[in-house]
mmCIF file of C-alpha atoms in Angstrom:
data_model
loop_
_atom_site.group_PDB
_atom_site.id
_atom_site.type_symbol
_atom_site.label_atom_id
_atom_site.label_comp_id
_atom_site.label_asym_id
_atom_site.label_seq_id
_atom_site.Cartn_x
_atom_site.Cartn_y
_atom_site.Cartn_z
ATOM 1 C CA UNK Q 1 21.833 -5.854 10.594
ATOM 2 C CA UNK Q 2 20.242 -6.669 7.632
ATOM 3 C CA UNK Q 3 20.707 -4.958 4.108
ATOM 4 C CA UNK Q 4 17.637 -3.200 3.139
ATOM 5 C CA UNK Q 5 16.060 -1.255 0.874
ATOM 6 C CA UNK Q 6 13.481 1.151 2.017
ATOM 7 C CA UNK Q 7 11.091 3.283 -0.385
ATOM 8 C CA UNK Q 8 8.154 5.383 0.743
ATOM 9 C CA UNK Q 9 5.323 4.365 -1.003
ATOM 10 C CA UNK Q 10 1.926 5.062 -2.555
ATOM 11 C CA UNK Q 11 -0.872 2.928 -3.548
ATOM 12 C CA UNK Q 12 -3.978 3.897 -4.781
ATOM 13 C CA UNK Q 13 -7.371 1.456 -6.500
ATOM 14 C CA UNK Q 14 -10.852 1.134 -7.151
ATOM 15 C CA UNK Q 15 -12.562 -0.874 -5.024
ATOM 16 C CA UNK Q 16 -15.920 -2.373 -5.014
ATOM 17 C CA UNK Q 17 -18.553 -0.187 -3.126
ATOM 18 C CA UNK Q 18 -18.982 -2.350 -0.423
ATOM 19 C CA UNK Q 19 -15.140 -3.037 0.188
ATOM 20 C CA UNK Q 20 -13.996 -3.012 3.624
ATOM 21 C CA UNK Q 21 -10.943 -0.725 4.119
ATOM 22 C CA UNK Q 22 -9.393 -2.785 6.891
ATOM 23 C CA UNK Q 23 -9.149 -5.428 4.314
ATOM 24 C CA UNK Q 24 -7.942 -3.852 1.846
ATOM 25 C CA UNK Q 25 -5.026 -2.476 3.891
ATOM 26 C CA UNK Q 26 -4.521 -6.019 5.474
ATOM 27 C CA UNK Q 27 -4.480 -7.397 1.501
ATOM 28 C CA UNK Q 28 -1.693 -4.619 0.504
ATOM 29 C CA UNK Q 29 0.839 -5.690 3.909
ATOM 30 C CA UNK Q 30 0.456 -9.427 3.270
ATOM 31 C CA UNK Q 31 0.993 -9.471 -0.384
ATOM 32 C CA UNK Q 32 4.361 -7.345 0.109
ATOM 33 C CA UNK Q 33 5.734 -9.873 2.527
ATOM 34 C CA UNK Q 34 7.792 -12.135 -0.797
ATOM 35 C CA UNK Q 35 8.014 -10.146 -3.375
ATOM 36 C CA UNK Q 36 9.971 -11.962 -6.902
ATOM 37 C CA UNK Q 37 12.624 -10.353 -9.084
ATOM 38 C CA UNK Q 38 13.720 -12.244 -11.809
ATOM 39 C CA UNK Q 39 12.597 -15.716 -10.399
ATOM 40 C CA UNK Q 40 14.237 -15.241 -7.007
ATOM 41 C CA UNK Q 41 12.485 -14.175 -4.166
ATOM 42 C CA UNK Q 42 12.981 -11.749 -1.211
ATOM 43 C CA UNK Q 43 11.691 -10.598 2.124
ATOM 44 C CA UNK Q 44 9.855 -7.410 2.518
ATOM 45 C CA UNK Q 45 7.800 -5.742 4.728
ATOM 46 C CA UNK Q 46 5.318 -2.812 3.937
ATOM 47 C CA UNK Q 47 4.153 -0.741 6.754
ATOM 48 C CA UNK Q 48 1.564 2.460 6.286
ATOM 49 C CA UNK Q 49 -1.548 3.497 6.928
ATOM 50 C CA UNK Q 50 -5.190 3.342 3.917
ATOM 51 C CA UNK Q 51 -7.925 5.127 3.473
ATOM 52 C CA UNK Q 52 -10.384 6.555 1.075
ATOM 53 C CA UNK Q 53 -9.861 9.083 -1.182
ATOM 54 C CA UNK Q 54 -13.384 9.886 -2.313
ATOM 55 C CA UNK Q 55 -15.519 12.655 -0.372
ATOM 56 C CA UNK Q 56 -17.975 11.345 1.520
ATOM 57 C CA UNK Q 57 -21.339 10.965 0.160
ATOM 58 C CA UNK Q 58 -24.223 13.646 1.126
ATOM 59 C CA UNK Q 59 -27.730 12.222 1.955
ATOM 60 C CA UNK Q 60 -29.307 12.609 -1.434
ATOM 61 C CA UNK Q 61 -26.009 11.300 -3.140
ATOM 62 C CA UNK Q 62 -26.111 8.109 -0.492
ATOM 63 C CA UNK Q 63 -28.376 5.693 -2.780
ATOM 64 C CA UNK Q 64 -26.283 6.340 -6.178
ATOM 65 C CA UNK Q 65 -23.192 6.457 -4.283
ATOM 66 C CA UNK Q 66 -23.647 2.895 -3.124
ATOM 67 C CA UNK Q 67 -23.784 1.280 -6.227
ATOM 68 C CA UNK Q 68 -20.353 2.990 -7.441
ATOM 69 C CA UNK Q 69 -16.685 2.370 -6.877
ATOM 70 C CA UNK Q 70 -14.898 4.158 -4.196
ATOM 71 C CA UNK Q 71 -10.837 5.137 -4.259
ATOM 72 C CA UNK Q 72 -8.942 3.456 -1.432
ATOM 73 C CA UNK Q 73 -5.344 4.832 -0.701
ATOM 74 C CA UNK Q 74 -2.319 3.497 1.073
ATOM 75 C CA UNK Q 75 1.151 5.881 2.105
ATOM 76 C CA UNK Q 76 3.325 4.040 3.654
ATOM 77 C CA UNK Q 77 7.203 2.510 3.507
ATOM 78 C CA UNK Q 78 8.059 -0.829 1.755
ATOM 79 C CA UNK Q 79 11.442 -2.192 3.279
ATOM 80 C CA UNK Q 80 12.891 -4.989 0.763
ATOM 81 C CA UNK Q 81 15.661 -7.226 2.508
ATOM 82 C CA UNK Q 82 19.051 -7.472 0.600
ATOM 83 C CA UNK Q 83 21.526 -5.934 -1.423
ATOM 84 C CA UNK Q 84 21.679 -4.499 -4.767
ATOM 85 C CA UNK Q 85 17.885 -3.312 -4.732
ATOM 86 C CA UNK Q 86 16.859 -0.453 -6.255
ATOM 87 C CA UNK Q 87 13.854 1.800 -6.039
ATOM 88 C CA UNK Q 88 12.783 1.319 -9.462
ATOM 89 C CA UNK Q 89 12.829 -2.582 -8.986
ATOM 90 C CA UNK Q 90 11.293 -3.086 -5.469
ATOM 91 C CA UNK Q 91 8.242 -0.578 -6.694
ATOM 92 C CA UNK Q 92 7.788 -3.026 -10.514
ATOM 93 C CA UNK Q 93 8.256 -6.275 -8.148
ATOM 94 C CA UNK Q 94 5.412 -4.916 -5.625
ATOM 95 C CA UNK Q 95 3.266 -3.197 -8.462
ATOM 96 C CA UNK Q 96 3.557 -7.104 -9.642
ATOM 97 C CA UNK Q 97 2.434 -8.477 -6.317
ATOM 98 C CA UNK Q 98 -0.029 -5.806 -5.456
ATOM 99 C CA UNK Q 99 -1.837 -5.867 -9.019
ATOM 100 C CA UNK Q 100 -2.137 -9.727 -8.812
ATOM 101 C CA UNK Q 101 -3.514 -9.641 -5.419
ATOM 102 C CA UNK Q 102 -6.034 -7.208 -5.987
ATOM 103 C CA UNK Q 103 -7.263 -8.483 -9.002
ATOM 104 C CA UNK Q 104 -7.814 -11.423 -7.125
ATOM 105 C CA UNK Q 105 -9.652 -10.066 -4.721
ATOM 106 C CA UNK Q 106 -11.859 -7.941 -6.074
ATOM 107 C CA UNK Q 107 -11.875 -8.625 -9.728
ATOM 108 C CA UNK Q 108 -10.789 -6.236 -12.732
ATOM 109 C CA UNK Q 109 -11.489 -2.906 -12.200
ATOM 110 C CA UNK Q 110 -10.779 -2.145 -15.666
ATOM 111 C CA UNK Q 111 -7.570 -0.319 -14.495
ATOM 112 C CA UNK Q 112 -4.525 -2.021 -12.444
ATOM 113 C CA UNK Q 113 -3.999 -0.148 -9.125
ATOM 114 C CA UNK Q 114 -1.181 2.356 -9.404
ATOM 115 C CA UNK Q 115 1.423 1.751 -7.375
ATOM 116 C CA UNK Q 116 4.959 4.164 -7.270
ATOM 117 C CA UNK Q 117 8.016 5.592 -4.888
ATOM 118 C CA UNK Q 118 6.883 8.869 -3.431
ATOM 119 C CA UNK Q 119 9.157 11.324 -1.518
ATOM 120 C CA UNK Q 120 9.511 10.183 1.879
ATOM 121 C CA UNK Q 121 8.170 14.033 3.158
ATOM 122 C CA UNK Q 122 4.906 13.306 1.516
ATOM 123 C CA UNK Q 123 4.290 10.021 3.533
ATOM 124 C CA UNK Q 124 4.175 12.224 6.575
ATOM 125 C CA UNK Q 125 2.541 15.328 4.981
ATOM 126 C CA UNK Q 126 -0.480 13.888 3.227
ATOM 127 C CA UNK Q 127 -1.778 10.749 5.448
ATOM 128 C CA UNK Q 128 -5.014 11.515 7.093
ATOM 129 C CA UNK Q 129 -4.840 11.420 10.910
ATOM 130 C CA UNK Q 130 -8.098 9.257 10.679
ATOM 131 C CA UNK Q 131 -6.294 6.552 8.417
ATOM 132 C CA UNK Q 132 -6.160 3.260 9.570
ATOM 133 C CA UNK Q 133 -2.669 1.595 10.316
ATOM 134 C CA UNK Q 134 -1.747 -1.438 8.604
ATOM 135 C CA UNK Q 135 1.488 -4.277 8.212
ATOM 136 C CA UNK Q 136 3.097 -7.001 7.550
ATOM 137 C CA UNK Q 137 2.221 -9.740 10.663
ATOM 138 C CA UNK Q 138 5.325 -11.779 11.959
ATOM 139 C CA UNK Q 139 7.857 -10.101 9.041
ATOM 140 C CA UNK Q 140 11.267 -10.417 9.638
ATOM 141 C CA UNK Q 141 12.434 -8.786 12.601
ATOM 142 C CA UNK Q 142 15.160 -6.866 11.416
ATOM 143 C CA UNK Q 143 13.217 -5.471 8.277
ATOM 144 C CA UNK Q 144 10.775 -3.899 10.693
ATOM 145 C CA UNK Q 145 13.466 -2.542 12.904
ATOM 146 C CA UNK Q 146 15.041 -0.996 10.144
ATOM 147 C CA UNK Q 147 11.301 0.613 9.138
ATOM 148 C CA UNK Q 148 10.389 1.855 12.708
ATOM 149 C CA UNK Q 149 12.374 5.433 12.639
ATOM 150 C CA UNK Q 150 10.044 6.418 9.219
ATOM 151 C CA UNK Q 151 6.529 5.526 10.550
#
């Protein structure tokens, strides 16, 4: 079995009105799948399930609503491969990853997404039923093995 790390996690951004959740969750599990410390690279796999965070808009607020940005969530559980991780530095090296990827994506929101370790009780507590699941395609076997028991 492989060494792991594995840290429930929370993600949370702006995103462009017209932003596709789907996509956004698909962005978030790909960009975890190499994450750098230090210049030398390692396997992860991030498994969880987005949404939005914003109410949704009544009739009259529709119009304006459309031309703002809405708050896209992800809980979920980041499982890094290897020894001598810790929670601190798997969250900074995926905070890395995810900022650069959304960014990219999207563009500057004008704030980075904020990204941090949650308590694993919350995960399961506070994700909507109607969230949509999302993961890493074709990670390493063992890392989603490892991950299974918490989703």
């Amino acid at each position: 079995m492989l060494d792991s790390l594995i840290v429930p996690l929370f993600v949370t951004t702006d995103l462009p009105p017209r932003a596709d959740l789907a996509e956004f969750g698909a962005l978030l599990a790909e960009t975890a799948r190499t994450l750098d410390h230090d210049g030398v690279s390692y396997e992860a796999f991030l498994a969880g399930k987005v949404f939005w965070l914003d109410r949704p808009a009544t009739a009259r607020q529709t119009a304006s609503a459309e031309a703002e940005q809405r708050f896209a969530a992800l809980l979920g559980y980041l499982a890094a491969s290897g020894p001598g991780h810790t929670t601190r530095g798997v969250v900074a090296d995926v905070r890395r990853a995810i900022c650069a990827a959304v960014t990219g994506r999207y563009g500057d929101a004008g704030v980075p997404p904020a990204v941090f370790a949650i308590r694993d009780r919350d995960v399961r507590e506070r994700t909507p039923d109607a969230a949509l699941y999302v993961d890493t395609r074709d990670a390493v076997p063992d890392l989603v093995t490892v991950t299974r028991p918490y989703l």
